[in-house]
Amino acid sequence: MDFFRGLYIIPWSKNYISISLDVLIVAFLIYKTYTTLRRTRGIQLLLGVGIIWISGSFAEYLGFELLEWILTNIRPALVFAIIVLLQPELRRLTGDLARIRLLRLFFLKPTFDLDPIVEAVRIMSQEKTGSIIVLVKDISLKDISENAVPMDAQVTSEVLQTIFFKNSPLHDGAVIIEQNRIVCAASYLPMSSSVEIATLGARHRSALGLSEETDAIIIVTSEETGDITICYEGEMLHPVKPLELKALVSSLMAGTRRSKDDSLRKPKEKDTGVSI
């Protein structure tokens, strides 16, 4: 309640430009937080914390001393609860902030030769070979690649097919490609916590989870159906035809989006291939 009382003493007639900027920045942060959490279980926790916080203010205003004492002692612990329980969502939020176009001027522009990647995906799709190929853009995946099998190999269709061959020791995981080099294989990606994809298999949930936290482009082939899926910015495009794969990835690399008719959508099939 102190916050709302304080609004009456703000000198609105002075420094109105800085006050307007302050309000806009706070509104932007609230909007980004909501759009990041709205499809996750974190929104339920945040709503619960908000209810407790507001209840404490109303208890103080209405003179409920016992309830006020309980909530007043609980509220400091809520900050630590948010930090601990919302770690995946906080990483995703900071990743979204890093995607602002103005900040991209400070990043090295990614370069890829898409032909061998598209060829490998086409063949693996025909043969129903499960795979996950991660194309790194601006946000580094060093924390993930450090826990994978290092390679530093040239990107060729043959190498990618060999890695994801069913009996290969490296097929159970994702390949990370950065600056046209295969950085590592057998990478374990963060699972998405979105409640809307509970029916999907581990391969698609992992690809979507990484796309929610970074600006990487993830190409998935299903071991069950052979369908191609692209995950980007927390969304899925499915199914993707082999002939349109290169053009679509190129447009995502350039930061352009498709029309509303070709909007990103969730896959209906469940990928029950090898989990990663």
One Martini backbone bead per residue (centre of mass of N, CA, C, O) as a GRO file, in nm:
protein
  276
    1MET     BB    1   0.053   0.065  -0.015
    2ASP     BB    2   0.295   0.259  -0.021
    3PHE     BB    3   0.316   0.281  -0.328
    4PHE     BB    4   0.036   0.417  -0.380
    5ARG     BB    5   0.085   0.659  -0.193
    6GLY     BB    6   0.343   0.761  -0.353
    7LEU     BB    7   0.197   0.866  -0.614
    8TYR     BB    8   0.100   1.148  -0.481
    9ILE     BB    9   0.423   1.260  -0.447
   10ILE     BB   10   0.482   1.287  -0.734
   11PRO     BB   11   0.652   1.513  -0.950
   12TRP     BB   12   0.492   1.548  -1.243
   13SER     BB   13   0.592   1.847  -1.326
   14LYS     BB   14   0.871   1.699  -1.298
   15ASN     BB   15   1.048   1.513  -1.500
   16TYR     BB   16   0.853   1.374  -1.720
   17ILE     BB   17   1.051   1.215  -1.895
   18SER     BB   18   1.173   1.023  -1.679
   19ILE     BB   19   0.902   0.912  -1.584
   20SER     BB   20   0.813   0.791  -1.855
   21LEU     BB   21   1.056   0.603  -1.889
   22ASP     BB   22   1.016   0.446  -1.631
   23VAL     BB   23   0.737   0.331  -1.704
   24LEU     BB   24   0.816   0.192  -1.972
   25ILE     BB   25   1.031  -0.001  -1.860
   26VAL     BB   26   0.848  -0.147  -1.658
   27ALA     BB   27   0.637  -0.238  -1.868
   28PHE     BB   28   0.835  -0.406  -2.038
   29LEU     BB   29   0.922  -0.605  -1.814
   30ILE     BB   30   0.639  -0.712  -1.755
   31TYR     BB   31   0.579  -0.815  -2.041
   32LYS     BB   32   0.821  -1.012  -2.069
   33THR     BB   33   0.750  -1.181  -1.823
   34TYR     BB   34   0.471  -1.275  -1.917
   35THR     BB   35   0.550  -1.400  -2.200
   36THR     BB   36   0.747  -1.610  -2.065
   37LEU     BB   37   0.532  -1.740  -1.836
   38ARG     BB   38   0.244  -1.811  -1.960
   39ARG     BB   39   0.346  -2.126  -2.065
   40THR     BB   40   0.408  -2.186  -1.762
   41ARG     BB   41   0.437  -2.280  -1.424
   42GLY     BB   42   0.541  -1.998  -1.319
   43ILE     BB   43   0.271  -1.836  -1.321
   44GLN     BB   44   0.150  -1.973  -1.069
   45LEU     BB   45   0.365  -1.885  -0.868
   46LEU     BB   46   0.342  -1.578  -0.921
   47LEU     BB   47   0.045  -1.555  -0.836
   48GLY     BB   48   0.084  -1.654  -0.547
   49VAL     BB   49   0.280  -1.431  -0.462
   50GLY     BB   50   0.089  -1.194  -0.526
   51ILE     BB   51  -0.135  -1.269  -0.327
   52ILE     BB   52   0.034  -1.254  -0.070
   53TRP     BB   53   0.129  -0.961  -0.101
   54ILE     BB   54  -0.156  -0.829  -0.115
   55SER     BB   55  -0.269  -0.945   0.149
   56GLY     BB   56  -0.075  -0.790   0.335
   57SER     BB   57  -0.178  -0.506   0.259
   58PHE     BB   58  -0.477  -0.553   0.341
   59ALA     BB   59  -0.423  -0.633   0.635
   60GLU     BB   60  -0.306  -0.358   0.709
   61TYR     BB   61  -0.554  -0.182   0.623
   62LEU     BB   62  -0.773  -0.364   0.808
   63GLY     BB   63  -0.626  -0.472   1.084
   64PHE     BB   64  -0.490  -0.768   1.055
   65GLU     BB   65  -0.254  -0.867   1.264
   66LEU     BB   66  -0.206  -1.171   1.231
   67LEU     BB   67  -0.196  -1.183   0.921
   68GLU     BB   68   0.024  -0.968   0.892
   69TRP     BB   69   0.247  -1.120   1.049
   70ILE     BB   70   0.262  -1.368   0.867
   71LEU     BB   71   0.308  -1.225   0.587
   72THR     BB   72   0.556  -1.055   0.671
   73ASN     BB   73   0.737  -1.321   0.725
   74ILE     BB   74   0.704  -1.445   0.432
   75ARG     BB   75   0.787  -1.238   0.206
   76PRO     BB   76   1.107  -1.255   0.212
   77ALA     BB   77   1.106  -1.563   0.105
   78LEU     BB   78   0.991  -1.516  -0.186
   79VAL     BB   79   1.244  -1.424  -0.332
   80PHE     BB   80   1.397  -1.698  -0.306
   81ALA     BB   81   1.178  -1.870  -0.440
   82ILE     BB   82   1.193  -1.739  -0.718
   83ILE     BB   83   1.494  -1.795  -0.779
   84VAL     BB   84   1.480  -2.109  -0.748
   85LEU     BB   85   1.202  -2.190  -0.914
   86LEU     BB   86   1.279  -1.969  -1.171
   87GLN     BB   87   1.539  -2.032  -1.336
   88PRO     BB   88   1.449  -2.102  -1.629
   89GLU     BB   89   1.282  -1.835  -1.668
   90LEU     BB   90   1.518  -1.636  -1.616
   91ARG     BB   91   1.692  -1.731  -1.853
   92ARG     BB   92   1.479  -1.669  -2.067
   93LEU     BB   93   1.453  -1.365  -2.010
   94THR     BB   94   1.750  -1.288  -2.068
   95GLY     BB   95   1.740  -1.398  -2.357
   96ASP     BB   96   1.521  -1.202  -2.463
   97LEU     BB   97   1.686  -0.941  -2.408
   98ALA     BB   98   1.927  -1.031  -2.604
   99ARG     BB   99   1.731  -1.003  -2.876
  100ILE     BB  100   1.769  -0.725  -2.916
  101ARG     BB  101   1.860  -0.553  -3.188
  102LEU     BB  102   2.065  -0.352  -3.065
  103LEU     BB  103   2.249  -0.581  -2.934
  104ARG     BB  104   2.341  -0.728  -3.207
  105LEU     BB  105   2.579  -0.532  -3.284
  106PHE     BB  106   2.784  -0.693  -3.068
  107PHE     BB  107   2.772  -0.936  -3.257
  108LEU     BB  108   2.863  -1.205  -3.431
  109LYS     BB  109   2.807  -1.301  -3.741
  110PRO     BB  110   2.659  -1.567  -3.861
  111THR     BB  111   2.789  -1.862  -4.039
  112PHE     BB  112   2.650  -2.071  -4.312
  113ASP     BB  113   2.638  -2.396  -4.467
  114LEU     BB  114   2.334  -2.537  -4.563
  115ASP     BB  115   2.361  -2.773  -4.762
  116PRO     BB  116   2.466  -3.014  -4.580
  117ILE     BB  117   2.235  -2.994  -4.376
  118VAL     BB  118   1.994  -3.035  -4.567
  119GLU     BB  119   2.088  -3.309  -4.680
  120ALA     BB  120   2.093  -3.463  -4.410
  121VAL     BB  121   1.796  -3.413  -4.333
  122ARG     BB  122   1.666  -3.544  -4.579
  123ILE     BB  123   1.781  -3.830  -4.536
  124MET     BB  124   1.685  -3.870  -4.238
  125SER     BB  125   1.387  -3.842  -4.310
  126GLN     BB  126   1.365  -4.086  -4.503
  127GLU     BB  127   1.505  -4.290  -4.273
  128LYS     BB  128   1.415  -4.223  -3.982
  129THR     BB  129   1.625  -4.025  -3.830
  130GLY     BB  130   1.711  -3.915  -3.537
  131SER     BB  131   1.744  -3.550  -3.475
  132ILE     BB  132   1.968  -3.271  -3.359
  133ILE     BB  133   2.015  -2.935  -3.484
  134VAL     BB  134   2.228  -2.665  -3.387
  135LEU     BB  135   2.206  -2.312  -3.453
  136VAL     BB  136   2.411  -2.059  -3.381
  137LYS     BB  137   2.399  -1.729  -3.301
  138ASP     BB  138   2.438  -1.501  -3.048
  139ILE     BB  139   2.398  -1.711  -2.828
  140SER     BB  140   2.578  -1.886  -2.625
  141LEU     BB  141   2.663  -2.262  -2.570
  142LYS     BB  142   2.899  -2.331  -2.367
  143ASP     BB  143   2.755  -2.471  -2.122
  144ILE     BB  144   2.671  -2.717  -2.307
  145SER     BB  145   2.934  -2.799  -2.469
  146GLU     BB  146   3.113  -2.872  -2.215
  147ASN     BB  147   2.910  -3.145  -2.169
  148ALA     BB  148   3.021  -3.259  -2.429
  149VAL     BB  149   3.143  -3.376  -2.735
  150PRO     BB  150   3.413  -3.284  -2.883
  151MET     BB  151   3.519  -3.173  -3.230
  152ASP     BB  152   3.584  -2.962  -3.455
  153ALA     BB  153   3.419  -2.989  -3.739
  154GLN     BB  154   3.324  -3.029  -4.044
  155VAL     BB  155   3.049  -2.956  -4.243
  156THR     BB  156   2.879  -3.256  -4.328
  157SER     BB  157   2.665  -3.492  -4.429
  158GLU     BB  158   2.826  -3.743  -4.337
  159VAL     BB  159   2.880  -3.664  -4.044
  160LEU     BB  160   2.586  -3.629  -3.951
  161GLN     BB  161   2.493  -3.920  -4.022
  162THR     BB  162   2.698  -4.065  -3.838
  163ILE     BB  163   2.612  -3.948  -3.565
  164PHE     BB  164   2.286  -4.042  -3.610
  165PHE     BB  165   2.337  -4.321  -3.610
  166LYS     BB  166   2.192  -4.562  -3.430
  167ASN     BB  167   2.490  -4.703  -3.340
  168SER     BB  168   2.595  -4.449  -3.239
  169PRO     BB  169   2.745  -4.297  -2.956
  170LEU     BB  170   2.625  -3.987  -3.060
  171HIS     BB  171   2.303  -3.996  -3.115
  172ASP     BB  172   2.238  -3.922  -2.804
  173GLY     BB  173   2.174  -3.610  -2.920
  174ALA     BB  174   2.321  -3.300  -2.996
  175VAL     BB  175   2.416  -3.076  -3.248
  176ILE     BB  176   2.664  -2.816  -3.257
  177ILE     BB  177   2.661  -2.516  -3.460
  178GLU     BB  178   2.943  -2.287  -3.520
  179GLN     BB  179   3.072  -2.115  -3.761
  180ASN     BB  180   3.075  -2.378  -3.952
  181ARG     BB  181   3.104  -2.574  -3.691
  182ILE     BB  182   3.144  -2.865  -3.512
  183VAL     BB  183   3.158  -2.853  -3.178
  184CYS     BB  184   2.940  -3.085  -3.092
  185ALA     BB  185   2.817  -3.381  -2.929
  186ALA     BB  186   2.594  -3.509  -2.719
  187SER     BB  187   2.378  -3.297  -2.633
  188TYR     BB  188   2.213  -3.159  -2.350
  189LEU     BB  189   1.899  -3.028  -2.327
  190PRO     BB  190   1.661  -2.824  -2.225
  191MET     BB  191   1.359  -2.859  -2.098
  192SER     BB  192   1.041  -2.794  -2.143
  193SER     BB  193   0.769  -2.632  -1.933
  194SER     BB  194   0.540  -2.648  -2.113
  195VAL     BB  195   0.193  -2.729  -2.098
  196GLU     BB  196   0.142  -2.768  -2.427
  197ILE     BB  197   0.375  -3.032  -2.452
  198ALA     BB  198   0.310  -3.307  -2.293
  199THR     BB  199   0.284  -3.506  -2.563
  200LEU     BB  200   0.571  -3.488  -2.617
  201GLY     BB  201   0.876  -3.569  -2.678
  202ALA     BB  202   1.206  -3.529  -2.589
  203ARG     BB  203   1.311  -3.403  -2.848
  204HIS     BB  204   1.109  -3.162  -2.870
  205ARG     BB  205   1.142  -3.049  -2.580
  206SER     BB  206   1.442  -2.980  -2.609
  207ALA     BB  207   1.426  -2.790  -2.851
  208LEU     BB  208   1.224  -2.591  -2.723
  209GLY     BB  209   1.387  -2.520  -2.469
  210LEU     BB  210   1.623  -2.380  -2.619
  211SER     BB  211   1.446  -2.168  -2.777
  212GLU     BB  212   1.351  -2.022  -2.508
  213GLU     BB  213   1.665  -1.936  -2.412
  214THR     BB  214   1.739  -1.883  -2.716
  215ASP     BB  215   1.839  -1.801  -3.072
  216ALA     BB  216   1.830  -2.071  -3.179
  217ILE     BB  217   1.832  -2.319  -3.439
  218ILE     BB  218   1.619  -2.610  -3.452
  219ILE     BB  219   1.661  -2.932  -3.598
  220VAL     BB  220   1.413  -3.192  -3.649
  221THR     BB  221   1.398  -3.550  -3.656
  222SER     BB  222   1.185  -3.815  -3.675
  223GLU     BB  223   1.185  -4.154  -3.579
  224GLU     BB  224   0.878  -4.218  -3.647
  225THR     BB  225   0.807  -4.018  -3.920
  226GLY     BB  226   1.038  -3.806  -4.048
  227ASP     BB  227   0.980  -3.537  -3.961
  228ILE     BB  228   1.018  -3.184  -3.982
  229THR     BB  229   1.152  -2.956  -3.732
  230ILE     BB  230   1.126  -2.614  -3.611
  231CYS     BB  231   1.299  -2.426  -3.359
  232TYR     BB  232   1.188  -2.087  -3.252
  233GLU     BB  233   1.128  -1.876  -3.009
  234GLY     BB  234   0.930  -2.100  -2.865
  235GLU     BB  235   0.867  -2.244  -3.145
  236MET     BB  236   0.688  -2.436  -3.402
  237LEU     BB  237   0.760  -2.601  -3.717
  238HIS     BB  238   0.494  -2.813  -3.860
  239PRO     BB  239   0.579  -2.939  -4.126
  240VAL     BB  240   0.886  -2.958  -4.308
  241LYS     BB  241   0.996  -2.923  -4.613
  242PRO     BB  242   1.284  -2.990  -4.777
  243LEU     BB  243   1.255  -2.755  -4.996
  244GLU     BB  244   1.203  -2.522  -4.750
  245LEU     BB  245   1.438  -2.528  -4.543
  246LYS     BB  246   1.654  -2.324  -4.640
  247ALA     BB  247   1.472  -2.071  -4.659
  248LEU     BB  248   1.379  -2.072  -4.363
  249VAL     BB  249   1.656  -2.057  -4.222
  250SER     BB  250   1.750  -1.798  -4.363
  251SER     BB  251   1.522  -1.616  -4.249
  252LEU     BB  252   1.597  -1.664  -3.948
  253MET     BB  253   1.886  -1.558  -3.967
  254ALA     BB  254   1.778  -1.265  -4.069
  255GLY     BB  255   1.501  -1.207  -3.887
  256THR     BB  256   1.266  -1.321  -4.043
  257ARG     BB  257   0.919  -1.358  -4.103
  258ARG     BB  258   0.634  -1.499  -4.160
  259SER     BB  259   0.336  -1.537  -4.236
  260LYS     BB  260   0.037  -1.612  -4.096
  261ASP     BB  261  -0.007  -1.880  -4.264
  262ASP     BB  262   0.314  -1.959  -4.162
  263SER     BB  263   0.298  -2.001  -3.878
  264LEU     BB  264   0.392  -2.103  -3.587
  265ARG     BB  265   0.359  -2.448  -3.473
  266LYS     BB  266   0.245  -2.726  -3.328
  267PRO     BB  267   0.297  -3.049  -3.298
  268LYS     BB  268   0.107  -3.355  -3.303
  269GLU     BB  269   0.323  -3.541  -3.295
  270LYS     BB  270   0.494  -3.808  -3.138
  271ASP     BB  271   0.822  -3.834  -3.021
  272THR     BB  272   0.957  -4.174  -2.950
  273GLY     BB  273   1.237  -4.151  -2.938
  274VAL     BB  274   1.531  -4.091  -2.835
  275SER     BB  275   1.629  -3.961  -2.558
  276ILE     BB  276   1.794  -3.640  -2.417
   0.00000   0.00000   0.00000
